[in-house]
Amino acid sequence: GAGVSQSPSNKVTEKGKDVELRCDPISGHTALYWYRQSLGQGLEFLIYFQGNSAPDKSGLPSDRFSAERTGGSVSTLTIQRTQQEDSAVYLCASSRTGGGLFYEQYFGPGTRLTVT
Amino acid sequence: AQSVAQPEDQVNVAEGNPLTVKCTYSVSGNPYLFWYVQYPNRGLQFLLKYITGDNLVKGSYGFEAEFNKSQTSFHLKKPSALVSDSALYFCAVRLYSGAGSYQLTFGKGTKLSVIP
């Protein structure tokens, strides 16, 4: 079946501009995660959506970052007034949930963001 | 503090030799542990997980991992390395982030190079 998809695959933007990154999770997966992977760094958790519950925003690095998930499916990560330090690969992942269990996450190919 | 660590930035192994990629963790309660692999210019792929049960967990592509509670380790292993195993490997642990929410925390990754 179809995996997690992300768009665009690459985005180059000028400092100060806003960007939107999109994630389409695997159908039926109720949990959705955003991560950031910077060169030489591991994965940094950004935000987590679970069904209709309030999202866990504890990983967002500043108030310039926000995300929403519409209809429990597609998610958009928005970065306002981009800075050069925002340059990274942004990864989206989704997983099943239920029964109090924690399931493995399936990752999309990522969006490589370059802020010039 | 709860965390996961991969003590080696890089591991080199000759093709056909056994390989080990190390991971240690520090969590309260029972750990949920995961291994992911990232091939060049691709997203992360799930390899295997330990939730409970047998300490030796078998996963994709012939990989296995051994959970050792006394040493708080979850090392990834493969009996005979292939050149195609060359990739970036991430260990991850489930951490409680509050308000009923869990998230995966990743190690910084270990680059595995299999030499022909």
GROMACS .gro file of C-alpha atoms in nm:
model
  232
    1GLY     CA    1   0.000   0.000   0.000
    2ALA     CA    2   0.097   0.366  -0.022
    3GLY     CA    3   0.343   0.493   0.233
    4VAL     CA    4   0.378   0.834   0.392
    5SER     CA    5   0.420   1.104   0.131
    6GLN     CA    6   0.561   1.453   0.173
    7SER     CA    7   0.570   1.757  -0.050
    8PRO     CA    8   0.761   1.933  -0.174
    9SER     CA    9   1.069   1.711  -0.176
   10ASN     CA   10   1.292   2.017  -0.190
   11LYS     CA   11   1.223   2.380  -0.099
   12VAL     CA   12   1.458   2.673  -0.131
   13THR     CA   13   1.336   2.995   0.023
   14GLU     CA   14   1.472   3.333   0.115
   15LYS     CA   15   1.528   3.431   0.475
   16GLY     CA   16   1.217   3.592   0.618
   17LYS     CA   17   0.967   3.413   0.393
   18ASP     CA   18   0.704   3.171   0.519
   19VAL     CA   19   0.697   2.807   0.406
   20GLU     CA   20   0.444   2.527   0.424
   21LEU     CA   21   0.538   2.161   0.424
   22ARG     CA   22   0.278   1.893   0.365
   23CYS     CA   23   0.247   1.537   0.492
   24ASP     CA   24   0.005   1.266   0.381
   25PRO     CA   25   0.008   0.981   0.635
   26ILE     CA   26  -0.067   0.617   0.571
   27SER     CA   27  -0.441   0.563   0.547
   28GLY     CA   28  -0.585   0.454   0.880
   29HIS     CA   29  -0.292   0.576   1.088
   30THR     CA   30  -0.426   0.800   1.362
   31ALA     CA   31  -0.091   0.921   1.494
   32LEU     CA   32   0.124   1.169   1.300
   33TYR     CA   33   0.464   1.310   1.393
   34TRP     CA   34   0.695   1.578   1.260
   35TYR     CA   35   1.072   1.565   1.309
   36ARG     CA   36   1.364   1.777   1.197
   37GLN     CA   37   1.696   1.629   1.090
   38SER     CA   38   1.985   1.871   1.063
   39LEU     CA   39   2.321   1.788   0.910
   40GLY     CA   40   2.528   1.598   1.163
   41GLN     CA   41   2.242   1.586   1.410
   42GLY     CA   42   1.996   1.317   1.503
   43LEU     CA   43   1.622   1.348   1.470
   44GLU     CA   44   1.462   1.626   1.667
   45PHE     CA   45   1.097   1.576   1.764
   46LEU     CA   46   0.875   1.869   1.674
   47ILE     CA   47   0.506   1.787   1.718
   48TYR     CA   48   0.270   1.490   1.756
   49PHE     CA   49  -0.097   1.454   1.661
   50GLN     CA   50  -0.315   1.175   1.795
   51GLY     CA   51  -0.668   1.156   1.666
   52ASN     CA   52  -0.880   1.445   1.788
   53SER     CA   53  -0.667   1.508   2.097
   54ALA     CA   54  -0.476   1.830   2.147
   55PRO     CA   55  -0.136   1.796   1.977
   56ASP     CA   56   0.185   1.758   2.174
   57LYS     CA   57   0.376   2.069   2.069
   58SER     CA   58   0.656   2.028   2.319
   59GLY     CA   59   0.926   1.996   2.052
   60LEU     CA   60   0.852   2.308   1.848
   61PRO     CA   61   1.167   2.524   1.870
   62SER     CA   62   0.995   2.864   1.855
   63ASP     CA   63   0.660   3.030   1.797
   64ARG     CA   64   0.753   3.067   1.429
   65PHE     CA   65   0.672   2.697   1.393
   66SER     CA   66   0.317   2.570   1.384
   67ALA     CA   67   0.135   2.267   1.248
   68GLU     CA   68  -0.217   2.157   1.188
   69ARG     CA   69  -0.386   1.838   1.090
   70THR     CA   70  -0.711   1.859   0.904
   71GLY     CA   71  -0.973   1.587   0.919
   72GLY     CA   72  -0.739   1.359   1.106
   73SER     CA   73  -0.535   1.299   0.793
   74VAL     CA   74  -0.317   1.548   0.604
   75SER     CA   75  -0.087   1.769   0.809
   76THR     CA   76   0.084   2.096   0.727
   77LEU     CA   77   0.392   2.228   0.906
   78THR     CA   78   0.431   2.604   0.870
   79ILE     CA   79   0.748   2.797   0.939
   80GLN     CA   80   0.705   3.174   0.949
   81ARG     CA   81   0.982   3.426   0.888
   82THR     CA   82   1.232   3.152   0.806
   83GLN     CA   83   1.587   3.178   0.935
   84GLN     CA   84   1.901   3.011   0.803
   85GLU     CA   85   1.913   2.782   1.105
   86ASP     CA   86   1.579   2.639   0.992
   87SER     CA   87   1.759   2.469   0.701
   88ALA     CA   88   1.716   2.095   0.756
   89VAL     CA   89   1.528   1.790   0.636
   90TYR     CA   90   1.177   1.781   0.780
   91LEU     CA   91   1.045   1.430   0.825
   92CYS     CA   92   0.689   1.322   0.881
   93ALA     CA   93   0.590   0.985   1.026
   94SER     CA   94   0.263   0.809   1.103
   95SER     CA   95   0.165   0.508   1.308
   96ARG     CA   96  -0.125   0.302   1.424
   97THR     CA   97  -0.255   0.346   1.775
   98GLY     CA   98  -0.492   0.159   1.997
   99GLY     CA   99  -0.513  -0.078   2.288
  100GLY     CA  100  -0.272   0.135   2.486
  101LEU     CA  101   0.010   0.009   2.267
  102PHE     CA  102   0.286   0.207   2.102
  103TYR     CA  103   0.341   0.111   1.741
  104GLU     CA  104   0.638   0.167   1.517
  105GLN     CA  105   0.640   0.479   1.305
  106TYR     CA  106   0.660   0.484   0.927
  107PHE     CA  107   0.848   0.775   0.778
  108GLY     CA  108   0.806   0.977   0.463
  109PRO     CA  109   1.101   1.068   0.239
  110GLY     CA  110   1.129   1.415   0.390
  111THR     CA  111   1.134   1.771   0.266
  112ARG     CA  112   1.476   1.930   0.235
  113LEU     CA  113   1.443   2.297   0.329
  114THR     CA  114   1.718   2.541   0.240
  115VAL     CA  115   1.694   2.898   0.362
  116THR     CA  116   1.923   3.138   0.175
  117ALA     CA  117   1.729   1.211   3.265
  118GLN     CA  118   1.571   0.971   3.018
  119SER     CA  119   1.773   0.929   2.703
  120VAL     CA  120   1.917   0.703   2.438
  121ALA     CA  121   2.279   0.700   2.327
  122GLN     CA  122   2.474   0.559   2.037
  123PRO     CA  123   2.837   0.575   2.147
  124GLU     CA  124   2.987   0.528   1.801
  125ASP     CA  125   2.952   0.786   1.524
  126GLN     CA  126   3.090   0.541   1.269
  127VAL     CA  127   3.141   0.166   1.243
  128ASN     CA  128   3.347   0.004   0.970
  129VAL     CA  129   3.323  -0.368   0.901
  130ALA     CA  130   3.444  -0.596   0.624
  131GLU     CA  131   3.186  -0.762   0.404
  132GLY     CA  132   3.097  -1.106   0.539
  133ASN     CA  133   3.202  -1.025   0.894
  134PRO     CA  134   2.953  -0.991   1.180
  135LEU     CA  135   2.849  -0.638   1.264
  136THR     CA  136   2.733  -0.471   1.585
  137VAL     CA  137   2.591  -0.121   1.624
  138LYS     CA  138   2.565  -0.017   1.986
  139CYS     CA  139   2.280   0.151   2.171
  140THR     CA  140   2.229   0.222   2.540
  141TYR     CA  141   1.928   0.375   2.706
  142SER     CA  142   1.817   0.535   3.028
  143VAL     CA  143   1.443   0.529   3.097
  144SER     CA  144   1.215   0.481   3.393
  145GLY     CA  145   0.993   0.178   3.371
  146ASN     CA  146   0.997  -0.080   3.096
  147PRO     CA  147   1.164   0.044   2.779
  148TYR     CA  148   1.014   0.029   2.433
  149LEU     CA  149   1.315   0.020   2.196
  150PHE     CA  150   1.341   0.055   1.821
  151TRP     CA  151   1.598   0.044   1.543
  152TYR     CA  152   1.562   0.237   1.218
  153VAL     CA  153   1.785   0.254   0.911
  154GLN     CA  154   1.828   0.548   0.675
  155TYR     CA  155   1.973   0.488   0.331
  156PRO     CA  156   2.122   0.787   0.144
  157ASN     CA  157   1.860   1.044   0.040
  158ARG     CA  158   1.576   0.834   0.176
  159GLY     CA  159   1.350   0.840   0.481
  160LEU     CA  160   1.390   0.618   0.783
  161GLN     CA  161   1.282   0.256   0.760
  162PHE     CA  162   1.172   0.052   1.058
  163LEU     CA  163   1.396  -0.249   1.129
  164LEU     CA  164   1.278  -0.401   1.456
  165LYS     CA  165   1.145  -0.329   1.803
  166TYR     CA  166   1.152  -0.466   2.156
  167ILE     CA  167   0.841  -0.428   2.368
  168THR     CA  168   0.842  -0.736   2.584
  169GLY     CA  169   0.921  -1.106   2.562
  170ASP     CA  170   1.235  -1.266   2.422
  171ASN     CA  171   1.548  -1.061   2.462
  172LEU     CA  172   1.661  -1.146   2.109
  173VAL     CA  173   1.446  -0.968   1.854
  174LYS     CA  174   1.461  -1.049   1.485
  175GLY     CA  175   1.386  -0.787   1.222
  176SER     CA  176   1.409  -0.698   0.857
  177TYR     CA  177   1.704  -0.770   0.624
  178GLY     CA  178   1.855  -1.030   0.858
  179PHE     CA  179   1.912  -0.788   1.144
  180GLU     CA  180   1.853  -0.874   1.507
  181ALA     CA  181   1.896  -0.693   1.834
  182GLU     CA  182   1.959  -0.811   2.186
  183PHE     CA  183   1.788  -0.644   2.479
  184ASN     CA  184   2.004  -0.652   2.791
  185LYS     CA  185   1.826  -0.508   3.093
  186SER     CA  186   2.122  -0.525   3.331
  187GLN     CA  187   2.344  -0.336   3.088
  188THR     CA  188   2.060  -0.113   2.963
  189SER     CA  189   2.162  -0.190   2.608
  190PHE     CA  190   1.991  -0.278   2.283
  191HIS     CA  191   2.269  -0.351   2.035
  192LEU     CA  192   2.189  -0.417   1.669
  193LYS     CA  193   2.359  -0.718   1.512
  194LYS     CA  194   2.391  -0.909   1.190
  195PRO     CA  195   2.591  -1.229   1.144
  196SER     CA  196   2.730  -1.144   0.800
  197ALA     CA  197   2.747  -0.786   0.672
  198LEU     CA  198   2.663  -0.689   0.315
  199VAL     CA  199   2.790  -0.385   0.128
  200SER     CA  200   2.424  -0.287   0.083
  201ASP     CA  201   2.392  -0.260   0.463
  202SER     CA  202   2.597   0.060   0.450
  203ALA     CA  203   2.365   0.327   0.586
  204LEU     CA  204   2.286   0.542   0.889
  205TYR     CA  205   2.134   0.352   1.181
  206PHE     CA  206   1.923   0.508   1.454
  207CYS     CA  207   1.826   0.363   1.788
  208ALA     CA  208   1.512   0.506   1.949
  209VAL     CA  209   1.329   0.475   2.278
  210ARG     CA  210   0.974   0.562   2.370
  211LEU     CA  211   0.957   0.839   2.627
  212TYR     CA  212   0.660   0.976   2.813
  213SER     CA  213   0.617   1.343   2.728
  214GLY     CA  214   0.327   1.416   2.961
  215ALA     CA  215  -0.053   1.438   2.942
  216GLY     CA  216  -0.081   1.081   2.821
  217SER     CA  217   0.147   1.143   2.525
  218TYR     CA  218   0.444   0.934   2.424
  219GLN     CA  219   0.713   1.016   2.171
  220LEU     CA  220   1.018   0.851   2.023
  221THR     CA  221   1.355   0.993   2.114
  222PHE     CA  222   1.632   0.903   1.873
  223GLY     CA  223   2.002   0.858   1.919
  224LYS     CA  224   2.233   1.068   1.703
  225GLY     CA  225   2.285   0.782   1.461
  226THR     CA  226   2.574   0.554   1.367
  227LYS     CA  227   2.710   0.547   1.016
  228LEU     CA  228   2.782   0.190   0.912
  229SER     CA  229   3.026   0.133   0.629
  230VAL     CA  230   3.068  -0.220   0.497
  231ILE     CA  231   3.393  -0.254   0.307
  232PRO     CA  232   3.403  -0.494   0.010
   0.00000   0.00000   0.00000
